[in-house]
Tab-separated table of C-alpha atoms in Angstrom:
chain	number	residue	atom	x	y	z
A	1	UNK	CA	72.075	72.828	133.058
A	2	UNK	CA	72.606	69.809	134.806
A	3	UNK	CA	74.429	67.901	132.050
A	4	UNK	CA	76.837	71.274	131.322
A	5	UNK	CA	77.630	71.906	135.081
A	6	UNK	CA	80.617	74.380	133.453
A	7	UNK	CA	78.110	76.412	131.895
A	8	UNK	CA	75.477	79.314	132.965
A	9	UNK	CA	72.437	78.221	130.868
A	10	UNK	CA	70.088	81.050	130.377
A	11	UNK	CA	66.549	79.906	128.489
A	12	UNK	CA	65.327	82.663	126.643
A	13	UNK	CA	62.520	81.025	124.823
A	14	UNK	CA	59.307	82.675	125.057
A	15	UNK	CA	55.890	81.252	123.614
A	16	UNK	CA	55.306	82.268	120.222
A	17	UNK	CA	57.986	84.107	119.266
A	18	UNK	CA	59.899	83.767	115.543
A	19	UNK	CA	63.479	83.971	114.399
A	20	UNK	CA	62.933	87.771	114.506
A	21	UNK	CA	62.100	88.371	117.553
A	22	UNK	CA	64.312	86.273	119.188
A	23	UNK	CA	67.145	88.134	117.403
A	24	UNK	CA	65.883	91.352	118.834
A	25	UNK	CA	65.461	89.690	122.076
A	26	UNK	CA	68.804	88.910	122.330
A	27	UNK	CA	69.856	92.374	121.148
A	28	UNK	CA	67.881	93.659	123.941
A	29	UNK	CA	69.768	91.413	126.622
A	30	UNK	CA	72.812	92.198	125.261
A	31	UNK	CA	72.180	96.197	125.718
A	32	UNK	CA	71.361	94.843	129.343
A	33	UNK	CA	74.469	93.234	130.087
A	34	UNK	CA	74.462	89.536	129.024
A	35	UNK	CA	77.315	88.065	127.558
A	36	UNK	CA	76.943	84.665	126.123
A	37	UNK	CA	79.628	82.652	124.966
A	38	UNK	CA	77.212	80.439	122.868
A	39	UNK	CA	74.227	81.192	121.161
A	40	UNK	CA	71.936	78.404	120.408
A	41	UNK	CA	68.651	79.222	118.306
A	42	UNK	CA	65.799	76.456	118.076
A	43	UNK	CA	64.085	76.407	114.611
A	44	UNK	CA	60.429	74.586	113.827
A	45	UNK	CA	58.749	75.006	110.897
A	46	UNK	CA	56.327	77.364	112.313
A	47	UNK	CA	58.960	79.910	112.473
A	48	UNK	CA	59.410	80.090	108.600
A	49	UNK	CA	55.562	81.756	108.444
A	50	UNK	CA	55.884	83.257	112.091
A	51	UNK	CA	58.695	85.597	110.241
A	52	UNK	CA	56.330	87.349	108.210
A	53	UNK	CA	52.882	86.955	109.950
A	54	UNK	CA	51.753	90.581	110.027
A	55	UNK	CA	48.460	89.491	111.820
A	56	UNK	CA	50.061	88.739	115.148
A	57	UNK	CA	50.311	92.265	116.602
A	58	UNK	CA	54.225	91.561	116.940
A	59	UNK	CA	57.500	92.105	114.999
A	60	UNK	CA	57.580	90.878	111.452
A	61	UNK	CA	59.522	90.920	108.151
A	62	UNK	CA	58.022	92.631	105.016
A	63	UNK	CA	59.549	90.837	101.973
A	64	UNK	CA	59.222	92.892	98.847
A	65	UNK	CA	61.783	90.906	95.792
A	66	UNK	CA	65.239	91.043	97.492
A	67	UNK	CA	63.966	93.838	99.823
A	68	UNK	CA	63.601	93.033	103.388
A	69	UNK	CA	62.348	95.391	106.033
A	70	UNK	CA	61.496	94.904	110.013
A	71	UNK	CA	58.057	96.079	110.880
A	72	UNK	CA	55.964	96.790	113.787
A	73	UNK	CA	59.052	97.434	115.833
A	74	UNK	CA	58.940	98.993	118.493
A	75	UNK	CA	55.595	97.360	118.867
A	76	UNK	CA	52.743	99.554	119.136
A	77	UNK	CA	50.656	99.810	122.477
A	78	UNK	CA	47.458	97.405	121.872
A	79	UNK	CA	44.231	98.765	122.442
A	80	UNK	CA	41.479	96.319	124.530
A	81	UNK	CA	38.422	96.434	123.142
A	82	UNK	CA	35.212	96.829	125.104
A	83	UNK	CA	34.161	93.301	124.518
A	84	UNK	CA	37.719	91.641	125.466
A	85	UNK	CA	37.246	93.755	128.929
A	86	UNK	CA	33.578	92.456	129.436
A	87	UNK	CA	35.081	88.778	128.445
A	88	UNK	CA	37.150	89.216	131.413
A	89	UNK	CA	34.575	89.595	133.489
A	90	UNK	CA	32.557	86.348	133.235
A	91	UNK	CA	33.711	82.933	133.485
A	92	UNK	CA	31.452	81.597	131.033
A	93	UNK	CA	32.017	84.519	128.373
A	94	UNK	CA	35.731	84.183	129.050
A	95	UNK	CA	35.397	80.602	128.197
A	96	UNK	CA	33.511	80.989	124.761
A	97	UNK	CA	35.819	83.594	123.587
A	98	UNK	CA	38.641	81.443	124.240
A	99	UNK	CA	37.371	78.573	122.006
A	100	UNK	CA	36.139	81.276	119.463
A	101	UNK	CA	39.321	82.405	119.436
A	102	UNK	CA	41.374	78.991	119.102
A	103	UNK	CA	39.520	77.749	116.114
A	104	UNK	CA	40.014	81.287	114.611
A	105	UNK	CA	43.771	81.043	115.493
A	106	UNK	CA	43.613	77.515	113.845
A	107	UNK	CA	42.157	78.351	110.731
A	108	UNK	CA	44.338	81.446	110.483
A	109	UNK	CA	47.602	78.885	110.949
A	110	UNK	CA	46.484	76.528	108.595
A	111	UNK	CA	45.949	79.501	106.057
A	112	UNK	CA	49.544	80.370	106.722
A	113	UNK	CA	50.939	76.899	106.148
A	114	UNK	CA	48.968	76.414	102.715
A	115	UNK	CA	50.648	79.817	101.441
A	116	UNK	CA	54.280	78.875	102.563
A	117	UNK	CA	54.411	75.256	102.106
A	118	UNK	CA	53.067	74.434	98.472
A	119	UNK	CA	53.665	71.092	96.340
A	120	UNK	CA	56.195	69.848	99.065
A	121	UNK	CA	58.472	73.073	98.437
A	122	UNK	CA	58.798	76.704	100.446
A	123	UNK	CA	57.548	79.664	98.874
A	124	UNK	CA	60.353	82.675	98.173
A	125	UNK	CA	59.136	84.953	100.748
A	126	UNK	CA	59.685	82.654	104.294
A	127	UNK	CA	62.814	81.572	103.026
A	128	UNK	CA	64.052	85.005	102.467
A	129	UNK	CA	62.891	86.325	105.506
A	130	UNK	CA	64.780	83.253	107.318
A	131	UNK	CA	67.682	83.955	105.428
A	132	UNK	CA	67.915	87.701	106.697
A	133	UNK	CA	66.885	86.763	110.529
A	134	UNK	CA	69.907	83.879	110.172
A	135	UNK	CA	72.200	86.827	108.691
A	136	UNK	CA	71.211	89.189	111.404
A	137	UNK	CA	72.030	86.571	114.319
A	138	UNK	CA	75.444	85.751	112.612
A	139	UNK	CA	76.388	89.156	112.185
A	140	UNK	CA	75.924	90.246	115.785
A	141	UNK	CA	77.196	87.353	117.227
A	142	UNK	CA	80.474	87.628	115.154
A	143	UNK	CA	80.053	91.537	116.826
A	144	UNK	CA	79.965	90.444	120.250
A	145	UNK	CA	82.631	87.582	119.904
A	146	UNK	CA	79.808	84.935	120.534
A	147	UNK	CA	79.515	81.246	119.072
A	148	UNK	CA	76.069	80.800	117.185
A	149	UNK	CA	74.834	77.444	116.873
A	150	UNK	CA	71.162	76.462	115.401
A	151	UNK	CA	68.998	73.534	116.186
A	152	UNK	CA	66.150	71.938	113.985
A	153	UNK	CA	63.281	70.755	115.884
A	154	UNK	CA	61.828	67.933	114.006
A	155	UNK	CA	58.276	67.847	113.473
A	156	UNK	CA	55.813	64.661	113.588
A	157	UNK	CA	56.381	64.693	109.970
A	158	UNK	CA	59.799	64.915	110.018
A	159	UNK	CA	59.989	61.669	112.385
A	160	UNK	CA	57.632	59.576	109.978
A	161	UNK	CA	58.919	60.519	106.592
A	162	UNK	CA	62.004	59.520	104.657
A	163	UNK	CA	62.458	62.163	102.676
A	164	UNK	CA	63.525	65.515	104.352
A	165	UNK	CA	60.827	68.353	105.083
A	166	UNK	CA	60.901	71.778	102.883
A	167	UNK	CA	61.875	73.628	106.192
A	168	UNK	CA	64.448	70.842	107.377
A	169	UNK	CA	65.947	71.128	103.246
A	170	UNK	CA	66.173	74.953	103.687
A	171	UNK	CA	67.161	75.479	107.144
A	172	UNK	CA	70.051	73.086	106.134
A	173	UNK	CA	70.960	75.144	102.937
A	174	UNK	CA	70.852	78.643	104.950
A	175	UNK	CA	73.140	77.056	107.943
A	176	UNK	CA	75.389	76.119	104.981
A	177	UNK	CA	75.592	79.474	103.256
A	178	UNK	CA	76.195	81.441	106.313
A	179	UNK	CA	78.444	79.074	107.932
A	180	UNK	CA	76.721	78.326	111.400
A	181	UNK	CA	76.743	75.046	112.643
A	182	UNK	CA	73.129	73.398	112.782
A	183	UNK	CA	72.245	70.348	114.432
A	184	UNK	CA	69.283	68.788	113.171
A	185	UNK	CA	67.688	66.980	116.198
A	186	UNK	CA	65.709	64.561	113.828
A	187	UNK	CA	68.184	61.854	113.465
A	188	UNK	CA	68.167	61.460	117.151
A	189	UNK	CA	64.633	60.985	118.037
A	190	UNK	CA	64.527	58.707	114.723
A	191	UNK	CA	66.731	56.461	117.011
A	192	UNK	CA	63.579	55.107	118.903
A	193	UNK	CA	61.987	53.713	115.449
A	194	UNK	CA	58.600	53.630	114.982
A	195	UNK	CA	57.907	54.243	119.027
A	196	UNK	CA	59.501	57.704	118.696
A	197	UNK	CA	56.336	60.109	118.336
A	198	UNK	CA	54.366	57.987	121.167
A	199	UNK	CA	57.540	58.199	123.127
A	200	UNK	CA	58.711	61.973	122.726
A	201	UNK	CA	55.576	63.791	121.591
A	202	UNK	CA	52.452	64.719	123.087
A	203	UNK	CA	49.500	62.479	121.705
A	204	UNK	CA	47.581	65.542	120.266
A	205	UNK	CA	49.715	68.143	119.133
A	206	UNK	CA	53.818	68.315	118.153
A	207	UNK	CA	55.072	69.534	121.424
A	208	UNK	CA	57.716	67.457	123.267
A	209	UNK	CA	56.437	65.565	126.296
A	210	UNK	CA	59.135	65.493	129.548
A	211	UNK	CA	60.625	62.584	127.583
A	212	UNK	CA	61.254	64.885	124.502
A	213	UNK	CA	62.773	67.523	126.198
A	214	UNK	CA	65.180	64.906	128.296
A	215	UNK	CA	66.408	63.726	125.135
A	216	UNK	CA	66.595	67.093	123.278
A	217	UNK	CA	68.206	68.255	126.157
A	218	UNK	CA	70.991	65.789	125.953
A	219	UNK	CA	72.021	66.313	122.362
A	220	UNK	CA	72.225	69.872	122.583
A	221	UNK	CA	74.709	69.210	125.577
A	222	UNK	CA	76.552	67.164	123.503
A	223	UNK	CA	76.637	69.520	120.773
A	224	UNK	CA	77.619	72.781	122.814
A	225	UNK	CA	80.712	70.681	124.647
A	226	UNK	CA	81.867	69.655	120.933
A	227	UNK	CA	81.626	73.212	120.282
A	228	UNK	CA	83.386	74.616	123.542
A	229	UNK	CA	85.934	71.945	123.095
A	230	UNK	CA	87.147	73.163	120.169
A	231	UNK	CA	86.313	69.681	117.997
A	232	UNK	CA	84.187	70.284	114.807
A	233	UNK	CA	80.597	70.663	115.743
A	234	UNK	CA	78.081	68.033	114.510
A	235	UNK	CA	77.130	69.934	111.582
A	236	UNK	CA	75.188	69.508	108.146
A	237	UNK	CA	77.180	66.881	106.730
A	238	UNK	CA	76.985	64.487	110.047
A	239	UNK	CA	73.392	65.049	110.974
A	240	UNK	CA	71.164	65.995	108.085
A	241	UNK	CA	69.420	64.468	105.146
A	242	UNK	CA	69.572	60.673	106.382
């Protein structure tokens, strides 16, 4: 927002959302009167399996061959178990339940990652789900006269590896397929060299720290300005696979 004073920036990011949930959120915002000129969809590698994860109590995409259907939407009412009610009444029980849920969720995510990324490539279902989600985004934005842009959020492996990760490869191909301008933030983060991870990421996970968010904001602001000015947005040819 500070670098784009001529724009009104609305941050619609929600913790834990996958691409299909972001699409549904945008549809609801449009129904409530929001009319953006540009829509920027940020994609991280976990979005590929979040889109097909049926265990999170959220909307997801069922992929059966080439047939893709939206499931659990509208989301059903969540029932709170007596055990959960009990843990909320005790600091000790709440702490124990938190750590138990944390490790359970960690194991579940590891299983999802193993099922999606196999032998240095991505399996078919998550790729088809992301293809569907981006296609829905593109169609909606075209109908509403909005410009759709996609940004790739680099993981630690993207910073350290010379070879592109499966998520980067697949996202690049899908954006090319749908004609969506893609800003791959990997190159901007790699410019710090071997110090990039220490400078821009927290030491114990793959989230950006304050400096990482500032760099991402600068790169995104330049990307949007290029699109707004009518010039050639920083696209796949200029930003990815180097």
